[in-house]
Amino acid sequence: FGALSIHTLTTTISALLILLLWTNAHTPATALAFVALFGAASGAVIGAPPASVAHILGPTSARQARLGQWTGMLFSVSAVPSLAGPVVVGHMVTRWKTYIPVQVWSGVFLGVSAACMAVALACLWDEEERRMVEGGGSVRGVWWRRGRRGAVVPEAPVEPAGESGVGREA
């Protein structure tokens, strides 16, 4: 399915769990259910960014050579909200004396993150489809013939049959 697809899905699931289950966890059983489900989903949200960056870069070695640089930029940019987030959350809890604003804040921003990843995923699919059509492959190849790391494997063009009646791949 590709790293970015899985990352988008787990981020969406995490956002929904926060907005729907954590905000309604009024008993120990629902809180325990939230903890178990969110722990499983959020592990992928936390661990998948480098794999998603690799998926965005594509399968060529020239582009993959930038993986360290792009991952470093990703974590550098995300460091600011990671440092400011606990301060904002602490202020919310102090001001409103409840965790509901924190839960909504967390769920909404995870949802925004999932939406941004979905847009990136749609752009990648559109780019792969354009490359397939321009390269003479079928659009169907984008969805059915995926190679390593979700990259599109172009279908080999087949030359017309020669005297032997058998076509050969170009």
mmCIF file with all atom_site columns, N, CA and C in Angstrom, residues 41-115:
data_model
loop_
_atom_site.group_PDB
_atom_site.id
_atom_site.type_symbol
_atom_site.label_atom_id
_atom_site.label_alt_id
_atom_site.label_comp_id
_atom_site.label_asym_id
_atom_site.label_entity_id
_atom_site.label_seq_id
_atom_site.pdbx_PDB_ins_code
_atom_site.Cartn_x
_atom_site.Cartn_y
_atom_site.Cartn_z
_atom_site.occupancy
_atom_site.B_iso_or_equiv
_atom_site.pdbx_formal_charge
_atom_site.auth_seq_id
_atom_site.auth_comp_id
_atom_site.auth_asym_id
_atom_site.auth_atom_id
_atom_site.pdbx_PDB_model_num
ATOM 1   N N  . ALA A 1 41  ? -2.311  2.443  17.371 1.00 0.00 ? 41  ALA A N  1
ATOM 2   C CA . ALA A 1 41  ? -2.357  3.318  16.197 1.00 0.00 ? 41  ALA A CA 1
ATOM 3   C C  . ALA A 1 41  ? -1.290  4.401  16.250 1.00 0.00 ? 41  ALA A C  1
ATOM 4   N N  . SER A 1 42  ? -1.060  4.970  17.429 1.00 0.00 ? 42  SER A N  1
ATOM 5   C CA . SER A 1 42  ? -0.119  6.085  17.508 1.00 0.00 ? 42  SER A CA 1
ATOM 6   C C  . SER A 1 42  ? 1.330   5.637  17.339 1.00 0.00 ? 42  SER A C  1
ATOM 7   N N  . GLY A 1 43  ? 1.621   4.372  17.587 1.00 0.00 ? 43  GLY A N  1
ATOM 8   C CA . GLY A 1 43  ? 2.974   3.878  17.348 1.00 0.00 ? 43  GLY A CA 1
ATOM 9   C C  . GLY A 1 43  ? 3.379   4.042  15.892 1.00 0.00 ? 43  GLY A C  1
ATOM 10  N N  . ALA A 1 44  ? 2.440   3.774  14.998 1.00 0.00 ? 44  ALA A N  1
ATOM 11  C CA . ALA A 1 44  ? 2.726   3.957  13.573 1.00 0.00 ? 44  ALA A CA 1
ATOM 12  C C  . ALA A 1 44  ? 2.815   5.436  13.211 1.00 0.00 ? 44  ALA A C  1
ATOM 13  N N  . VAL A 1 45  ? 2.013   6.259  13.863 1.00 0.00 ? 45  VAL A N  1
ATOM 14  C CA . VAL A 1 45  ? 2.058   7.704  13.589 1.00 0.00 ? 45  VAL A CA 1
ATOM 15  C C  . VAL A 1 45  ? 3.425   8.263  13.972 1.00 0.00 ? 45  VAL A C  1
ATOM 16  N N  . ILE A 1 46  ? 3.963   7.786  15.060 1.00 0.00 ? 46  ILE A N  1
ATOM 17  C CA . ILE A 1 46  ? 5.255   8.289  15.534 1.00 0.00 ? 46  ILE A CA 1
ATOM 18  C C  . ILE A 1 46  ? 6.414   7.713  14.720 1.00 0.00 ? 46  ILE A C  1
ATOM 19  N N  . GLY A 1 47  ? 6.317   6.454  14.316 1.00 0.00 ? 47  GLY A N  1
ATOM 20  C CA . GLY A 1 47  ? 7.437   5.799  13.640 1.00 0.00 ? 47  GLY A CA 1
ATOM 21  C C  . GLY A 1 47  ? 7.454   5.910  12.128 1.00 0.00 ? 47  GLY A C  1
ATOM 22  N N  . ALA A 1 48  ? 6.355   6.285  11.511 1.00 0.00 ? 48  ALA A N  1
ATOM 23  C CA . ALA A 1 48  ? 6.254   6.252  10.050 1.00 0.00 ? 48  ALA A CA 1
ATOM 24  C C  . ALA A 1 48  ? 6.800   7.463  9.291  1.00 0.00 ? 48  ALA A C  1
ATOM 25  N N  . PRO A 1 49  ? 7.067   8.616  9.891  1.00 0.00 ? 49  PRO A N  1
ATOM 26  C CA . PRO A 1 49  ? 7.524   9.754  9.084  1.00 0.00 ? 49  PRO A CA 1
ATOM 27  C C  . PRO A 1 49  ? 8.746   9.488  8.203  1.00 0.00 ? 49  PRO A C  1
ATOM 28  N N  . PRO A 1 50  ? 9.822   8.851  8.678  1.00 0.00 ? 50  PRO A N  1
ATOM 29  C CA . PRO A 1 50  ? 10.944  8.607  7.760  1.00 0.00 ? 50  PRO A CA 1
ATOM 30  C C  . PRO A 1 50  ? 10.565  7.717  6.573  1.00 0.00 ? 50  PRO A C  1
ATOM 31  N N  . ALA A 1 51  ? 9.732   6.704  6.817  1.00 0.00 ? 51  ALA A N  1
ATOM 32  C CA . ALA A 1 51  ? 9.300   5.839  5.718  1.00 0.00 ? 51  ALA A CA 1
ATOM 33  C C  . ALA A 1 51  ? 8.403   6.611  4.747  1.00 0.00 ? 51  ALA A C  1
ATOM 34  N N  . SER A 1 52  ? 7.584   7.510  5.262  1.00 0.00 ? 52  SER A N  1
ATOM 35  C CA . SER A 1 52  ? 6.730   8.324  4.391  1.00 0.00 ? 52  SER A CA 1
ATOM 36  C C  . SER A 1 52  ? 7.567   9.260  3.529  1.00 0.00 ? 52  SER A C  1
ATOM 37  N N  . VAL A 1 53  ? 8.616   9.825  4.117  1.00 0.00 ? 53  VAL A N  1
ATOM 38  C CA . VAL A 1 53  ? 9.508   10.691 3.342  1.00 0.00 ? 53  VAL A CA 1
ATOM 39  C C  . VAL A 1 53  ? 10.176  9.880  2.231  1.00 0.00 ? 53  VAL A C  1
ATOM 40  N N  . ALA A 1 54  ? 10.614  8.671  2.540  1.00 0.00 ? 54  ALA A N  1
ATOM 41  C CA . ALA A 1 54  ? 11.223  7.810  1.526  1.00 0.00 ? 54  ALA A CA 1
ATOM 42  C C  . ALA A 1 54  ? 10.225  7.501  0.415  1.00 0.00 ? 54  ALA A C  1
ATOM 43  N N  . HIS A 1 55  ? 8.969   7.288  0.776  1.00 0.00 ? 55  HIS A N  1
ATOM 44  C CA . HIS A 1 55  ? 7.929   7.021  -0.225 1.00 0.00 ? 55  HIS A CA 1
ATOM 45  C C  . HIS A 1 55  ? 7.702   8.243  -1.111 1.00 0.00 ? 55  HIS A C  1
ATOM 46  N N  . ILE A 1 56  ? 7.689   9.428  -0.518 1.00 0.00 ? 56  ILE A N  1
ATOM 47  C CA . ILE A 1 56  ? 7.495   10.657 -1.284 1.00 0.00 ? 56  ILE A CA 1
ATOM 48  C C  . ILE A 1 56  ? 8.655   10.879 -2.245 1.00 0.00 ? 56  ILE A C  1
ATOM 49  N N  . LEU A 1 57  ? 9.876   10.591 -1.805 1.00 0.00 ? 57  LEU A N  1
ATOM 50  C CA . LEU A 1 57  ? 11.044  10.794 -2.664 1.00 0.00 ? 57  LEU A CA 1
ATOM 51  C C  . LEU A 1 57  ? 11.020  9.896  -3.890 1.00 0.00 ? 57  LEU A C  1
ATOM 52  N N  . GLY A 1 58  ? 10.488  8.705  -3.759 1.00 0.00 ? 58  GLY A N  1
ATOM 53  C CA . GLY A 1 58  ? 10.433  7.794  -4.901 1.00 0.00 ? 58  GLY A CA 1
ATOM 54  C C  . GLY A 1 58  ? 11.558  6.790  -4.884 1.00 0.00 ? 58  GLY A C  1
ATOM 55  N N  . PRO A 1 59  ? 11.547  5.870  -5.844 1.00 0.00 ? 59  PRO A N  1
ATOM 56  C CA . PRO A 1 59  ? 12.465  4.736  -5.797 1.00 0.00 ? 59  PRO A CA 1
ATOM 57  C C  . PRO A 1 59  ? 13.860  4.980  -6.374 1.00 0.00 ? 59  PRO A C  1
ATOM 58  N N  . THR A 1 60  ? 14.092  6.082  -7.061 1.00 0.00 ? 60  THR A N  1
ATOM 59  C CA . THR A 1 60  ? 15.395  6.264  -7.698 1.00 0.00 ? 60  THR A CA 1
ATOM 60  C C  . THR A 1 60  ? 16.467  6.548  -6.660 1.00 0.00 ? 60  THR A C  1
ATOM 61  N N  . SER A 1 61  ? 17.670  6.046  -6.905 1.00 0.00 ? 61  SER A N  1
ATOM 62  C CA . SER A 1 61  ? 18.748  6.217  -5.933 1.00 0.00 ? 61  SER A CA 1
ATOM 63  C C  . SER A 1 61  ? 19.175  7.679  -5.822 1.00 0.00 ? 61  SER A C  1
ATOM 64  N N  . ALA A 1 62  ? 19.054  8.442  -6.915 1.00 0.00 ? 62  ALA A N  1
ATOM 65  C CA . ALA A 1 62  ? 19.412  9.863  -6.861 1.00 0.00 ? 62  ALA A CA 1
ATOM 66  C C  . ALA A 1 62  ? 18.493  10.615 -5.898 1.00 0.00 ? 62  ALA A C  1
ATOM 67  N N  . ARG A 1 63  ? 17.221  10.292 -5.920 1.00 0.00 ? 63  ARG A N  1
ATOM 68  C CA . ARG A 1 63  ? 16.275  10.957 -5.014 1.00 0.00 ? 63  ARG A CA 1
ATOM 69  C C  . ARG A 1 63  ? 16.395  10.403 -3.601 1.00 0.00 ? 63  ARG A C  1
ATOM 70  N N  . GLN A 1 64  ? 16.632  9.096  -3.461 1.00 0.00 ? 64  GLN A N  1
ATOM 71  C CA . GLN A 1 64  ? 16.769  8.495  -2.139 1.00 0.00 ? 64  GLN A CA 1
ATOM 72  C C  . GLN A 1 64  ? 18.024  9.002  -1.427 1.00 0.00 ? 64  GLN A C  1
ATOM 73  N N  . ALA A 1 65  ? 19.005  9.520  -2.178 1.00 0.00 ? 65  ALA A N  1
ATOM 74  C CA . ALA A 1 65  ? 20.207  10.073 -1.558 1.00 0.00 ? 65  ALA A CA 1
ATOM 75  C C  . ALA A 1 65  ? 19.867  11.291 -0.694 1.00 0.00 ? 65  ALA A C  1
ATOM 76  N N  . ARG A 1 66  ? 18.726  11.905 -0.931 1.00 0.00 ? 66  ARG A N  1
ATOM 77  C CA . ARG A 1 66  ? 18.287  13.073 -0.151 1.00 0.00 ? 66  ARG A CA 1
ATOM 78  C C  . ARG A 1 66  ? 17.490  12.691 1.100  1.00 0.00 ? 66  ARG A C  1
ATOM 79  N N  . LEU A 1 67  ? 17.330  11.417 1.356  1.00 0.00 ? 67  LEU A N  1
ATOM 80  C CA . LEU A 1 67  ? 16.481  10.966 2.457  1.00 0.00 ? 67  LEU A CA 1
ATOM 81  C C  . LEU A 1 67  ? 16.916  11.540 3.801  1.00 0.00 ? 67  LEU A C  1
ATOM 82  N N  . GLY A 1 68  ? 18.194  11.515 4.099  1.00 0.00 ? 68  GLY A N  1
ATOM 83  C CA . GLY A 1 68  ? 18.681  12.049 5.373  1.00 0.00 ? 68  GLY A CA 1
ATOM 84  C C  . GLY A 1 68  ? 18.415  13.535 5.507  1.00 0.00 ? 68  GLY A C  1
ATOM 85  N N  . GLN A 1 69  ? 18.639  14.264 4.425  1.00 0.00 ? 69  GLN A N  1
ATOM 86  C CA . GLN A 1 69  ? 18.399  15.712 4.428  1.00 0.00 ? 69  GLN A CA 1
ATOM 87  C C  . GLN A 1 69  ? 16.918  16.015 4.658  1.00 0.00 ? 69  GLN A C  1
ATOM 88  N N  . TRP A 1 70  ? 16.050  15.340 3.929  1.00 0.00 ? 70  TRP A N  1
ATOM 89  C CA . TRP A 1 70  ? 14.612  15.596 4.049  1.00 0.00 ? 70  TRP A CA 1
ATOM 90  C C  . TRP A 1 70  ? 14.081  15.170 5.417  1.00 0.00 ? 70  TRP A C  1
ATOM 91  N N  . THR A 1 71  ? 14.568  14.045 5.930  1.00 0.00 ? 71  THR A N  1
ATOM 92  C CA . THR A 1 71  ? 14.132  13.593 7.249  1.00 0.00 ? 71  THR A CA 1
ATOM 93  C C  . THR A 1 71  ? 14.610  14.571 8.320  1.00 0.00 ? 71  THR A C  1
ATOM 94  N N  . GLY A 1 72  ? 15.827  15.070 8.172  1.00 0.00 ? 72  GLY A N  1
ATOM 95  C CA . GLY A 1 72  ? 16.338  16.078 9.105  1.00 0.00 ? 72  GLY A CA 1
ATOM 96  C C  . GLY A 1 72  ? 15.504  17.347 9.084  1.00 0.00 ? 72  GLY A C  1
ATOM 97  N N  . MET A 1 73  ? 15.112  17.781 7.882  1.00 0.00 ? 73  MET A N  1
ATOM 98  C CA . MET A 1 73  ? 14.252  18.967 7.782  1.00 0.00 ? 73  MET A CA 1
ATOM 99  C C  . MET A 1 73  ? 12.896  18.711 8.421  1.00 0.00 ? 73  MET A C  1
ATOM 100 N N  . LEU A 1 74  ? 12.343  17.512 8.188  1.00 0.00 ? 74  LEU A N  1
ATOM 101 C CA . LEU A 1 74  ? 11.050  17.157 8.776  1.00 0.00 ? 74  LEU A CA 1
ATOM 102 C C  . LEU A 1 74  ? 11.092  17.252 10.293 1.00 0.00 ? 74  LEU A C  1
ATOM 103 N N  . PHE A 1 75  ? 12.110  16.645 10.897 1.00 0.00 ? 75  PHE A N  1
ATOM 104 C CA . PHE A 1 75  ? 12.195  16.649 12.351 1.00 0.00 ? 75  PHE A CA 1
ATOM 105 C C  . PHE A 1 75  ? 12.599  18.017 12.900 1.00 0.00 ? 75  PHE A C  1
ATOM 106 N N  . SER A 1 76  ? 13.339  18.799 12.136 1.00 0.00 ? 76  SER A N  1
ATOM 107 C CA . SER A 1 76  ? 13.673  20.161 12.577 1.00 0.00 ? 76  SER A CA 1
ATOM 108 C C  . SER A 1 76  ? 12.428  21.034 12.636 1.00 0.00 ? 76  SER A C  1
ATOM 109 N N  . VAL A 1 77  ? 11.591  20.933 11.621 1.00 0.00 ? 77  VAL A N  1
ATOM 110 C CA . VAL A 1 77  ? 10.359  21.722 11.598 1.00 0.00 ? 77  VAL A CA 1
ATOM 111 C C  . VAL A 1 77  ? 9.391   21.239 12.675 1.00 0.00 ? 77  VAL A C  1
ATOM 112 N N  . SER A 1 78  ? 9.328   19.943 12.887 1.00 0.00 ? 78  SER A N  1
ATOM 113 C CA . SER A 1 78  ? 8.386   19.414 13.887 1.00 0.00 ? 78  SER A CA 1
ATOM 114 C C  . SER A 1 78  ? 8.881   19.615 15.316 1.00 0.00 ? 78  SER A C  1
ATOM 115 N N  . ALA A 1 79  ? 10.137  20.026 15.496 1.00 0.00 ? 79  ALA A N  1
ATOM 116 C CA . ALA A 1 79  ? 10.663  20.237 16.845 1.00 0.00 ? 79  ALA A CA 1
ATOM 117 C C  . ALA A 1 79  ? 9.973   21.408 17.537 1.00 0.00 ? 79  ALA A C  1
ATOM 118 N N  . VAL A 1 80  ? 9.647   22.452 16.773 1.00 0.00 ? 80  VAL A N  1
ATOM 119 C CA . VAL A 1 80  ? 9.029   23.640 17.383 1.00 0.00 ? 80  VAL A CA 1
ATOM 120 C C  . VAL A 1 80  ? 7.663   23.300 17.984 1.00 0.00 ? 80  VAL A C  1
ATOM 121 N N  . PRO A 1 81  ? 6.729   22.682 17.224 1.00 0.00 ? 81  PRO A N  1
ATOM 122 C CA . PRO A 1 81  ? 5.466   22.327 17.862 1.00 0.00 ? 81  PRO A CA 1
ATOM 123 C C  . PRO A 1 81  ? 5.628   21.280 18.977 1.00 0.00 ? 81  PRO A C  1
ATOM 124 N N  . SER A 1 82  ? 6.629   20.427 18.857 1.00 0.00 ? 82  SER A N  1
ATOM 125 C CA . SER A 1 82  ? 6.851   19.419 19.908 1.00 0.00 ? 82  SER A CA 1
ATOM 126 C C  . SER A 1 82  ? 7.275   20.082 21.218 1.00 0.00 ? 82  SER A C  1
ATOM 127 N N  . LEU A 1 83  ? 8.012   21.162 21.128 1.00 0.00 ? 83  LEU A N  1
ATOM 128 C CA . LEU A 1 83  ? 8.420   21.880 22.333 1.00 0.00 ? 83  LEU A CA 1
ATOM 129 C C  . LEU A 1 83  ? 7.318   22.795 22.853 1.00 0.00 ? 83  LEU A C  1
ATOM 130 N N  . ALA A 1 84  ? 6.559   23.409 21.953 1.00 0.00 ? 84  ALA A N  1
ATOM 131 C CA . ALA A 1 84  ? 5.517   24.357 22.360 1.00 0.00 ? 84  ALA A CA 1
ATOM 132 C C  . ALA A 1 84  ? 4.233   23.643 22.780 1.00 0.00 ? 84  ALA A C  1
ATOM 133 N N  . GLY A 1 85  ? 3.979   22.449 22.249 1.00 0.00 ? 85  GLY A N  1
ATOM 134 C CA . GLY A 1 85  ? 2.734   21.740 22.532 1.00 0.00 ? 85  GLY A CA 1
ATOM 135 C C  . GLY A 1 85  ? 2.446   21.525 24.003 1.00 0.00 ? 85  GLY A C  1
ATOM 136 N N  . PRO A 1 86  ? 3.379   20.982 24.773 1.00 0.00 ? 86  PRO A N  1
ATOM 137 C CA . PRO A 1 86  ? 3.105   20.774 26.201 1.00 0.00 ? 86  PRO A CA 1
ATOM 138 C C  . PRO A 1 86  ? 2.811   22.079 26.959 1.00 0.00 ? 86  PRO A C  1
ATOM 139 N N  . VAL A 1 87  ? 3.432   23.175 26.549 1.00 0.00 ? 87  VAL A N  1
ATOM 140 C CA . VAL A 1 87  ? 3.169   24.466 27.186 1.00 0.00 ? 87  VAL A CA 1
ATOM 141 C C  . VAL A 1 87  ? 1.736   24.914 26.899 1.00 0.00 ? 87  VAL A C  1
ATOM 142 N N  . VAL A 1 88  ? 1.316   24.786 25.647 1.00 0.00 ? 88  VAL A N  1
ATOM 143 C CA . VAL A 1 88  ? -0.053  25.158 25.255 1.00 0.00 ? 88  VAL A CA 1
ATOM 144 C C  . VAL A 1 88  ? -1.067  24.276 25.984 1.00 0.00 ? 88  VAL A C  1
ATOM 145 N N  . VAL A 1 89  ? -0.800  22.978 26.017 1.00 0.00 ? 89  VAL A N  1
ATOM 146 C CA . VAL A 1 89  ? -1.707  22.046 26.679 1.00 0.00 ? 89  VAL A CA 1
ATOM 147 C C  . VAL A 1 89  ? -1.782  22.341 28.178 1.00 0.00 ? 89  VAL A C  1
ATOM 148 N N  . GLY A 1 90  ? -0.660  22.623 28.806 1.00 0.00 ? 90  GLY A N  1
ATOM 149 C CA . GLY A 1 90  ? -0.657  22.967 30.226 1.00 0.00 ? 90  GLY A CA 1
ATOM 150 C C  . GLY A 1 90  ? -1.480  24.213 30.498 1.00 0.00 ? 90  GLY A C  1
ATOM 151 N N  . HIS A 1 91  ? -1.385  25.193 29.618 1.00 0.00 ? 91  HIS A N  1
ATOM 152 C CA . HIS A 1 91  ? -2.185  26.411 29.769 1.00 0.00 ? 91  HIS A CA 1
ATOM 153 C C  . HIS A 1 91  ? -3.674  26.098 29.618 1.00 0.00 ? 91  HIS A C  1
ATOM 154 N N  . MET A 1 92  ? -4.023  25.239 28.650 1.00 0.00 ? 92  MET A N  1
ATOM 155 C CA . MET A 1 92  ? -5.431  24.882 28.448 1.00 0.00 ? 92  MET A CA 1
ATOM 156 C C  . MET A 1 92  ? -6.021  24.206 29.680 1.00 0.00 ? 92  MET A C  1
ATOM 157 N N  . VAL A 1 93  ? -5.290  23.260 30.246 1.00 0.00 ? 93  VAL A N  1
ATOM 158 C CA . VAL A 1 93  ? -5.786  22.539 31.425 1.00 0.00 ? 93  VAL A CA 1
ATOM 159 C C  . VAL A 1 93  ? -5.897  23.492 32.619 1.00 0.00 ? 93  VAL A C  1
ATOM 160 N N  . THR A 1 94  ? -4.930  24.381 32.790 1.00 0.00 ? 94  THR A N  1
ATOM 161 C CA . THR A 1 94  ? -4.958  25.336 33.889 1.00 0.00 ? 94  THR A CA 1
ATOM 162 C C  . THR A 1 94  ? -6.134  26.309 33.748 1.00 0.00 ? 94  THR A C  1
ATOM 163 N N  . ARG A 1 95  ? -6.355  26.763 32.537 1.00 0.00 ? 95  ARG A N  1
ATOM 164 C CA . ARG A 1 95  ? -7.417  27.753 32.314 1.00 0.00 ? 95  ARG A CA 1
ATOM 165 C C  . ARG A 1 95  ? -8.824  27.161 32.423 1.00 0.00 ? 95  ARG A C  1
ATOM 166 N N  . TRP A 1 96  ? -9.059  26.004 31.779 1.00 0.00 ? 96  TRP A N  1
ATOM 167 C CA . TRP A 1 96  ? -10.416 25.464 31.717 1.00 0.00 ? 96  TRP A CA 1
ATOM 168 C C  . TRP A 1 96  ? -10.678 24.339 32.729 1.00 0.00 ? 96  TRP A C  1
ATOM 169 N N  . LYS A 1 97  ? -9.669  23.909 33.447 1.00 0.00 ? 97  LYS A N  1
ATOM 170 C CA . LYS A 1 97  ? -9.815  22.883 34.495 1.00 0.00 ? 97  LYS A CA 1
ATOM 171 C C  . LYS A 1 97  ? -10.433 21.574 34.000 1.00 0.00 ? 97  LYS A C  1
ATOM 172 N N  . THR A 1 98  ? -10.240 21.279 32.718 1.00 0.00 ? 98  THR A N  1
ATOM 173 C CA . THR A 1 98  ? -10.724 20.031 32.135 1.00 0.00 ? 98  THR A CA 1
ATOM 174 C C  . THR A 1 98  ? -9.812  19.665 30.967 1.00 0.00 ? 98  THR A C  1
ATOM 175 N N  . TYR A 1 99  ? -9.864  18.396 30.580 1.00 0.00 ? 99  TYR A N  1
ATOM 176 C CA . TYR A 1 99  ? -9.023  17.933 29.475 1.00 0.00 ? 99  TYR A CA 1
ATOM 177 C C  . TYR A 1 99  ? -9.754  17.969 28.120 1.00 0.00 ? 99  TYR A C  1
ATOM 178 N N  . ILE A 1 100 ? -11.006 18.323 28.094 1.00 0.00 ? 100 ILE A N  1
ATOM 179 C CA . ILE A 1 100 ? -11.757 18.339 26.829 1.00 0.00 ? 100 ILE A CA 1
ATOM 180 C C  . ILE A 1 100 ? -11.101 19.252 25.787 1.00 0.00 ? 100 ILE A C  1
ATOM 181 N N  . PRO A 1 101 ? -10.686 20.496 26.126 1.00 0.00 ? 101 PRO A N  1
ATOM 182 C CA . PRO A 1 101 ? -10.014 21.321 25.099 1.00 0.00 ? 101 PRO A CA 1
ATOM 183 C C  . PRO A 1 101 ? -8.732  20.675 24.570 1.00 0.00 ? 101 PRO A C  1
ATOM 184 N N  . VAL A 1 102 ? -8.003  19.994 25.454 1.00 0.00 ? 102 VAL A N  1
ATOM 185 C CA . VAL A 1 102 ? -6.779  19.312 25.037 1.00 0.00 ? 102 VAL A CA 1
ATOM 186 C C  . VAL A 1 102 ? -7.108  18.167 24.085 1.00 0.00 ? 102 VAL A C  1
ATOM 187 N N  . GLN A 1 103 ? -8.155  17.430 24.399 1.00 0.00 ? 103 GLN A N  1
ATOM 188 C CA . GLN A 1 103 ? -8.558  16.311 23.552 1.00 0.00 ? 103 GLN A CA 1
ATOM 189 C C  . GLN A 1 103 ? -8.983  16.807 22.177 1.00 0.00 ? 103 GLN A C  1
ATOM 190 N N  . VAL A 1 104 ? -9.771  17.863 22.150 1.00 0.00 ? 104 VAL A N  1
ATOM 191 C CA . VAL A 1 104 ? -10.212 18.417 20.868 1.00 0.00 ? 104 VAL A CA 1
ATOM 192 C C  . VAL A 1 104 ? -9.016  18.987 20.099 1.00 0.00 ? 104 VAL A C  1
ATOM 193 N N  . TRP A 1 105 ? -8.153  19.709 20.792 1.00 0.00 ? 105 TRP A N  1
ATOM 194 C CA . TRP A 1 105 ? -6.941  20.271 20.178 1.00 0.00 ? 105 TRP A CA 1
ATOM 195 C C  . TRP A 1 105 ? -6.111  19.155 19.533 1.00 0.00 ? 105 TRP A C  1
ATOM 196 N N  . SER A 1 106 ? -5.869  18.092 20.265 1.00 0.00 ? 106 SER A N  1
ATOM 197 C CA . SER A 1 106 ? -5.061  16.981 19.758 1.00 0.00 ? 106 SER A CA 1
ATOM 198 C C  . SER A 1 106 ? -5.728  16.296 18.575 1.00 0.00 ? 106 SER A C  1
ATOM 199 N N  . GLY A 1 107 ? -7.012  16.000 18.706 1.00 0.00 ? 107 GLY A N  1
ATOM 200 C CA . GLY A 1 107 ? -7.732  15.313 17.629 1.00 0.00 ? 107 GLY A CA 1
ATOM 201 C C  . GLY A 1 107 ? -7.824  16.141 16.363 1.00 0.00 ? 107 GLY A C  1
ATOM 202 N N  . VAL A 1 108 ? -8.086  17.445 16.517 1.00 0.00 ? 108 VAL A N  1
ATOM 203 C CA . VAL A 1 108 ? -8.205  18.317 15.336 1.00 0.00 ? 108 VAL A CA 1
ATOM 204 C C  . VAL A 1 108 ? -6.864  18.421 14.613 1.00 0.00 ? 108 VAL A C  1
ATOM 205 N N  . PHE A 1 109 ? -5.790  18.622 15.356 1.00 0.00 ? 109 PHE A N  1
ATOM 206 C CA . PHE A 1 109 ? -4.498  18.769 14.683 1.00 0.00 ? 109 PHE A CA 1
ATOM 207 C C  . PHE A 1 109 ? -3.982  17.458 14.094 1.00 0.00 ? 109 PHE A C  1
ATOM 208 N N  . LEU A 1 110 ? -4.306  16.338 14.689 1.00 0.00 ? 110 LEU A N  1
ATOM 209 C CA . LEU A 1 110 ? -3.984  15.054 14.044 1.00 0.00 ? 110 LEU A CA 1
ATOM 210 C C  . LEU A 1 110 ? -4.809  14.899 12.771 1.00 0.00 ? 110 LEU A C  1
ATOM 211 N N  . GLY A 1 111 ? -6.071  15.335 12.807 1.00 0.00 ? 111 GLY A N  1
ATOM 212 C CA . GLY A 1 111 ? -6.916  15.300 11.610 1.00 0.00 ? 111 GLY A CA 1
ATOM 213 C C  . GLY A 1 111 ? -6.378  16.198 10.510 1.00 0.00 ? 111 GLY A C  1
ATOM 214 N N  . VAL A 1 112 ? -5.896  17.380 10.874 1.00 0.00 ? 112 VAL A N  1
ATOM 215 C CA . VAL A 1 112 ? -5.291  18.291 9.887  1.00 0.00 ? 112 VAL A CA 1
ATOM 216 C C  . VAL A 1 112 ? -4.040  17.650 9.295  1.00 0.00 ? 112 VAL A C  1
ATOM 217 N N  . SER A 1 113 ? -3.260  17.010 10.132 1.00 0.00 ? 113 SER A N  1
ATOM 218 C CA . SER A 1 113 ? -2.066  16.311 9.658  1.00 0.00 ? 113 SER A CA 1
ATOM 219 C C  . SER A 1 113 ? -2.438  15.196 8.679  1.00 0.00 ? 113 SER A C  1
ATOM 220 N N  . ALA A 1 114 ? -3.466  14.428 9.003  1.00 0.00 ? 114 ALA A N  1
ATOM 221 C CA . ALA A 1 114 ? -3.918  13.356 8.108  1.00 0.00 ? 114 ALA A CA 1
ATOM 222 C C  . ALA A 1 114 ? -4.425  13.926 6.789  1.00 0.00 ? 114 ALA A C  1
ATOM 223 N N  . ALA A 1 115 ? -5.112  15.059 6.840  1.00 0.00 ? 115 ALA A N  1
ATOM 224 C CA . ALA A 1 115 ? -5.600  15.697 5.611  1.00 0.00 ? 115 ALA A CA 1
ATOM 225 C C  . ALA A 1 115 ? -4.439  16.155 4.734  1.00 0.00 ? 115 ALA A C  1
#
